[in-house]
Amino acid sequence: MTADPAAASTPARWADRSGAPLAAASIAVGVWGIGPLFVRGVGASGLAVATHRLWIGVPVMLAILWISPGKLDRRTFWLAAPAGALFAADIGLGFSAFQYTSLASASIIGALSPLLVLLVSGPLFGERLRRVDLAWFALALVGTVVVVLAGRSTGERSLLGDALATASLFTWTAYFLYVKRTRVYGVPAFPFMTAVIIWGAIVLTPYSLLMVDDLDAVRGTDFLLLFFMALGPGALGHGLMTWAHRFLNVNIASILTLAGPVVTSVGAWILFDEALNGGQALGGLVVLLAIAAVLTGHAGADVPDQLEGE
């Protein structure tokens, strides 16, 4: 991929200095955090919900794309294929892990993604964190672990489940980095994400047909919940994060995702009257304060070098 010569440096610098990328990524993570609450409201397994959500998301994304300025061309469609496959693999492996290991174990393994991003972001993008950011990142990671462990978890821990969760960790991290790479080189955000959802639905469906027996359990008002799930965490969440990737340090975007479990825990407490104990509240506060410190330090930072001249 080569940089798009038609991309102007002025919009890139405006986006970065306006704080819009940080705001967009923050909103995306918040919306992703409410995704599990929708899953809780649907009477089917997580993998069945994910499959239906992707297929409902296809016409939703195409409809939004039709009324927006962006267009999905053949090049963007094929560039999105690896991302769609990784996205589907992450969903399939992640939901399968929940069947064999505890929710706490799988969630903590998934929370290690920012650490993997940190290890490779320098060689891939020339992006690094300040030393103080590393301290805040460590604190946010500890807070996430506290949120997960302090909450109720179900299921017995097993080597297979942890292996599936680890595989999901690597596929999500690879997806996150691939999206960043495509955006750095000027691939349009929403057309690209539309193609990702299409490819994800195509790739995940055969796996779901083999692994679950309740695809037909989704019915009635479930489809309304899935529609809002496709519109919110899908179109809005992934659309905003994909757009922000071009202007935002990938480490910052990745650290932001640690706020997801906090949003989910608070939402479950509000909507489903799930217990929110002192440990979860303290851990959540630590995560949010650490993330806020990182974001404050990077507000108004210079646009990455690879965007200069675009």
PDB file of N, CA and C in Angstrom, residues 60-103:
ATOM      1  N   VAL A  60     -27.164  -2.777   7.372  1.00  0.00           N
ATOM      2  CA  VAL A  60     -27.068  -1.527   8.125  1.00  0.00           C
ATOM      3  C   VAL A  60     -25.876  -0.710   7.625  1.00  0.00           C
ATOM      4  N   MET A  61     -24.727  -1.345   7.507  1.00  0.00           N
ATOM      5  CA  MET A  61     -23.526  -0.654   7.040  1.00  0.00           C
ATOM      6  C   MET A  61     -23.688  -0.184   5.600  1.00  0.00           C
ATOM      7  N   LEU A  62     -24.264  -1.021   4.763  1.00  0.00           N
ATOM      8  CA  LEU A  62     -24.447  -0.649   3.355  1.00  0.00           C
ATOM      9  C   LEU A  62     -25.413   0.527   3.216  1.00  0.00           C
ATOM     10  N   ALA A  63     -26.448   0.544   4.056  1.00  0.00           N
ATOM     11  CA  ALA A  63     -27.411   1.653   4.004  1.00  0.00           C
ATOM     12  C   ALA A  63     -26.756   2.968   4.414  1.00  0.00           C
ATOM     13  N   ILE A  64     -25.962   2.927   5.484  1.00  0.00           N
ATOM     14  CA  ILE A  64     -25.258   4.133   5.925  1.00  0.00           C
ATOM     15  C   ILE A  64     -24.255   4.579   4.865  1.00  0.00           C
ATOM     16  N   LEU A  65     -23.570   3.601   4.276  1.00  0.00           N
ATOM     17  CA  LEU A  65     -22.595   3.917   3.235  1.00  0.00           C
ATOM     18  C   LEU A  65     -23.266   4.560   2.025  1.00  0.00           C
ATOM     19  N   TRP A  66     -24.470   4.104   1.698  1.00  0.00           N
ATOM     20  CA  TRP A  66     -25.201   4.604   0.526  1.00  0.00           C
ATOM     21  C   TRP A  66     -25.536   6.084   0.655  1.00  0.00           C
ATOM     22  N   ILE A  67     -25.810   6.541   1.889  1.00  0.00           N
ATOM     23  CA  ILE A  67     -26.177   7.941   2.083  1.00  0.00           C
ATOM     24  C   ILE A  67     -24.984   8.807   2.490  1.00  0.00           C
ATOM     25  N   SER A  68     -23.806   8.193   2.600  1.00  0.00           N
ATOM     26  CA  SER A  68     -22.607   8.942   2.990  1.00  0.00           C
ATOM     27  C   SER A  68     -21.751   9.220   1.753  1.00  0.00           C
ATOM     28  N   PRO A  69     -20.791  10.144   1.876  1.00  0.00           N
ATOM     29  CA  PRO A  69     -19.951  10.487   0.718  1.00  0.00           C
ATOM     30  C   PRO A  69     -19.027   9.356   0.265  1.00  0.00           C
ATOM     31  N   GLY A  70     -18.635   8.479   1.187  1.00  0.00           N
ATOM     32  CA  GLY A  70     -17.684   7.430   0.848  1.00  0.00           C
ATOM     33  C   GLY A  70     -18.267   6.354  -0.044  1.00  0.00           C
ATOM     34  N   LYS A  71     -17.409   5.722  -0.823  1.00  0.00           N
ATOM     35  CA  LYS A  71     -17.820   4.643  -1.715  1.00  0.00           C
ATOM     36  C   LYS A  71     -16.909   3.437  -1.504  1.00  0.00           C
ATOM     37  N   LEU A  72     -17.498   2.261  -1.588  1.00  0.00           N
ATOM     38  CA  LEU A  72     -16.749   1.026  -1.433  1.00  0.00           C
ATOM     39  C   LEU A  72     -16.297   0.541  -2.801  1.00  0.00           C
ATOM     40  N   ASP A  73     -15.001   0.689  -3.097  1.00  0.00           N
ATOM     41  CA  ASP A  73     -14.483   0.226  -4.385  1.00  0.00           C
ATOM     42  C   ASP A  73     -13.850  -1.155  -4.220  1.00  0.00           C
ATOM     43  N   ARG A  74     -13.440  -1.716  -5.346  1.00  0.00           N
ATOM     44  CA  ARG A  74     -12.913  -3.088  -5.332  1.00  0.00           C
ATOM     45  C   ARG A  74     -11.630  -3.184  -4.500  1.00  0.00           C
ATOM     46  N   ARG A  75     -10.762  -2.183  -4.610  1.00  0.00           N
ATOM     47  CA  ARG A  75      -9.499  -2.214  -3.871  1.00  0.00           C
ATOM     48  C   ARG A  75      -9.753  -2.244  -2.368  1.00  0.00           C
ATOM     49  N   THR A  76     -10.630  -1.369  -1.879  1.00  0.00           N
ATOM     50  CA  THR A  76     -10.940  -1.332  -0.452  1.00  0.00           C
ATOM     51  C   THR A  76     -11.582  -2.630   0.002  1.00  0.00           C
ATOM     52  N   PHE A  77     -12.456  -3.179  -0.825  1.00  0.00           N
ATOM     53  CA  PHE A  77     -13.139  -4.430  -0.478  1.00  0.00           C
ATOM     54  C   PHE A  77     -12.136  -5.553  -0.241  1.00  0.00           C
ATOM     55  N   TRP A  78     -11.150  -5.671  -1.136  1.00  0.00           N
ATOM     56  CA  TRP A  78     -10.180  -6.759  -0.989  1.00  0.00           C
ATOM     57  C   TRP A  78      -9.157  -6.482   0.106  1.00  0.00           C
ATOM     58  N   LEU A  79      -8.825  -5.203   0.325  1.00  0.00           N
ATOM     59  CA  LEU A  79      -7.936  -4.877   1.436  1.00  0.00           C
ATOM     60  C   LEU A  79      -8.569  -5.230   2.781  1.00  0.00           C
ATOM     61  N   ALA A  80      -9.895  -5.212   2.839  1.00  0.00           N
ATOM     62  CA  ALA A  80     -10.602  -5.508   4.084  1.00  0.00           C
ATOM     63  C   ALA A  80     -10.712  -6.999   4.368  1.00  0.00           C
ATOM     64  N   ALA A  81     -10.408  -7.848   3.394  1.00  0.00           N
ATOM     65  CA  ALA A  81     -10.581  -9.288   3.575  1.00  0.00           C
ATOM     66  C   ALA A  81      -9.769  -9.838   4.749  1.00  0.00           C
ATOM     67  N   PRO A  82      -8.461  -9.533   4.863  1.00  0.00           N
ATOM     68  CA  PRO A  82      -7.721 -10.046   6.030  1.00  0.00           C
ATOM     69  C   PRO A  82      -8.293  -9.552   7.356  1.00  0.00           C
ATOM     70  N   ALA A  83      -8.706  -8.276   7.397  1.00  0.00           N
ATOM     71  CA  ALA A  83      -9.293  -7.732   8.626  1.00  0.00           C
ATOM     72  C   ALA A  83     -10.592  -8.447   8.964  1.00  0.00           C
ATOM     73  N   GLY A  84     -11.413  -8.713   7.957  1.00  0.00           N
ATOM     74  CA  GLY A  84     -12.670  -9.424   8.189  1.00  0.00           C
ATOM     75  C   GLY A  84     -12.435 -10.825   8.712  1.00  0.00           C
ATOM     76  N   ALA A  85     -11.421 -11.514   8.164  1.00  0.00           N
ATOM     77  CA  ALA A  85     -11.102 -12.867   8.621  1.00  0.00           C
ATOM     78  C   ALA A  85     -10.594 -12.848  10.060  1.00  0.00           C
ATOM     79  N   LEU A  86      -9.738 -11.874  10.383  1.00  0.00           N
ATOM     80  CA  LEU A  86      -9.229 -11.752  11.755  1.00  0.00           C
ATOM     81  C   LEU A  86     -10.348 -11.396  12.723  1.00  0.00           C
ATOM     82  N   PHE A  87     -11.244 -10.522  12.298  1.00  0.00           N
ATOM     83  CA  PHE A  87     -12.383 -10.122  13.128  1.00  0.00           C
ATOM     84  C   PHE A  87     -13.267 -11.325  13.434  1.00  0.00           C
ATOM     85  N   ALA A  88     -13.560 -12.125  12.413  1.00  0.00           N
ATOM     86  CA  ALA A  88     -14.374 -13.326  12.604  1.00  0.00           C
ATOM     87  C   ALA A  88     -13.664 -14.338  13.499  1.00  0.00           C
ATOM     88  N   ALA A  89     -12.349 -14.486  13.307  1.00  0.00           N
ATOM     89  CA  ALA A  89     -11.585 -15.423  14.127  1.00  0.00           C
ATOM     90  C   ALA A  89     -11.596 -15.002  15.589  1.00  0.00           C
ATOM     91  N   ASP A  90     -11.467 -13.702  15.822  1.00  0.00           N
ATOM     92  CA  ASP A  90     -11.497 -13.198  17.201  1.00  0.00           C
ATOM     93  C   ASP A  90     -12.840 -13.511  17.863  1.00  0.00           C
ATOM     94  N   ILE A  91     -13.930 -13.272  17.136  1.00  0.00           N
ATOM     95  CA  ILE A  91     -15.260 -13.545  17.688  1.00  0.00           C
ATOM     96  C   ILE A  91     -15.433 -15.043  17.957  1.00  0.00           C
ATOM     97  N   GLY A  92     -15.091 -15.863  16.963  1.00  0.00           N
ATOM     98  CA  GLY A  92     -15.268 -17.301  17.113  1.00  0.00           C
ATOM     99  C   GLY A  92     -14.441 -17.877  18.241  1.00  0.00           C
ATOM    100  N   LEU A  93     -13.170 -17.496  18.309  1.00  0.00           N
ATOM    101  CA  LEU A  93     -12.289 -18.007  19.358  1.00  0.00           C
ATOM    102  C   LEU A  93     -12.689 -17.465  20.729  1.00  0.00           C
ATOM    103  N   GLY A  94     -13.055 -16.170  20.763  1.00  0.00           N
ATOM    104  CA  GLY A  94     -13.421 -15.548  22.030  1.00  0.00           C
ATOM    105  C   GLY A  94     -14.649 -16.178  22.660  1.00  0.00           C
ATOM    106  N   PHE A  95     -15.712 -16.342  21.863  1.00  0.00           N
ATOM    107  CA  PHE A  95     -16.927 -16.930  22.412  1.00  0.00           C
ATOM    108  C   PHE A  95     -16.742 -18.413  22.727  1.00  0.00           C
ATOM    109  N   SER A  96     -15.897 -19.090  21.957  1.00  0.00           N
ATOM    110  CA  SER A  96     -15.620 -20.493  22.263  1.00  0.00           C
ATOM    111  C   SER A  96     -14.844 -20.613  23.572  1.00  0.00           C
ATOM    112  N   ALA A  97     -13.941 -19.655  23.833  1.00  0.00           N
ATOM    113  CA  ALA A  97     -13.163 -19.684  25.074  1.00  0.00           C
ATOM    114  C   ALA A  97     -14.073 -19.610  26.292  1.00  0.00           C
ATOM    115  N   PHE A  98     -15.145 -18.819  26.203  1.00  0.00           N
ATOM    116  CA  PHE A  98     -16.061 -18.671  27.329  1.00  0.00           C
ATOM    117  C   PHE A  98     -16.751 -19.985  27.694  1.00  0.00           C
ATOM    118  N   GLN A  99     -16.781 -20.938  26.743  1.00  0.00           N
ATOM    119  CA  GLN A  99     -17.424 -22.225  27.011  1.00  0.00           C
ATOM    120  C   GLN A  99     -16.518 -23.156  27.803  1.00  0.00           C
ATOM    121  N   TYR A 100     -15.202 -22.879  27.816  1.00  0.00           N
ATOM    122  CA  TYR A 100     -14.263 -23.808  28.428  1.00  0.00           C
ATOM    123  C   TYR A 100     -13.471 -23.232  29.598  1.00  0.00           C
ATOM    124  N   THR A 101     -13.498 -21.931  29.768  1.00  0.00           N
ATOM    125  CA  THR A 101     -12.748 -21.331  30.865  1.00  0.00           C
ATOM    126  C   THR A 101     -13.612 -20.279  31.538  1.00  0.00           C
ATOM    127  N   SER A 102     -13.125 -19.748  32.647  1.00  0.00           N
ATOM    128  CA  SER A 102     -13.906 -18.754  33.365  1.00  0.00           C
ATOM    129  C   SER A 102     -13.926 -17.435  32.606  1.00  0.00           C
ATOM    130  N   LEU A 103     -14.994 -16.665  32.810  1.00  0.00           N
ATOM    131  CA  LEU A 103     -15.081 -15.351  32.198  1.00  0.00           C
ATOM    132  C   LEU A 103     -13.933 -14.468  32.672  1.00  0.00           C
TER     133      LEU A 103
END
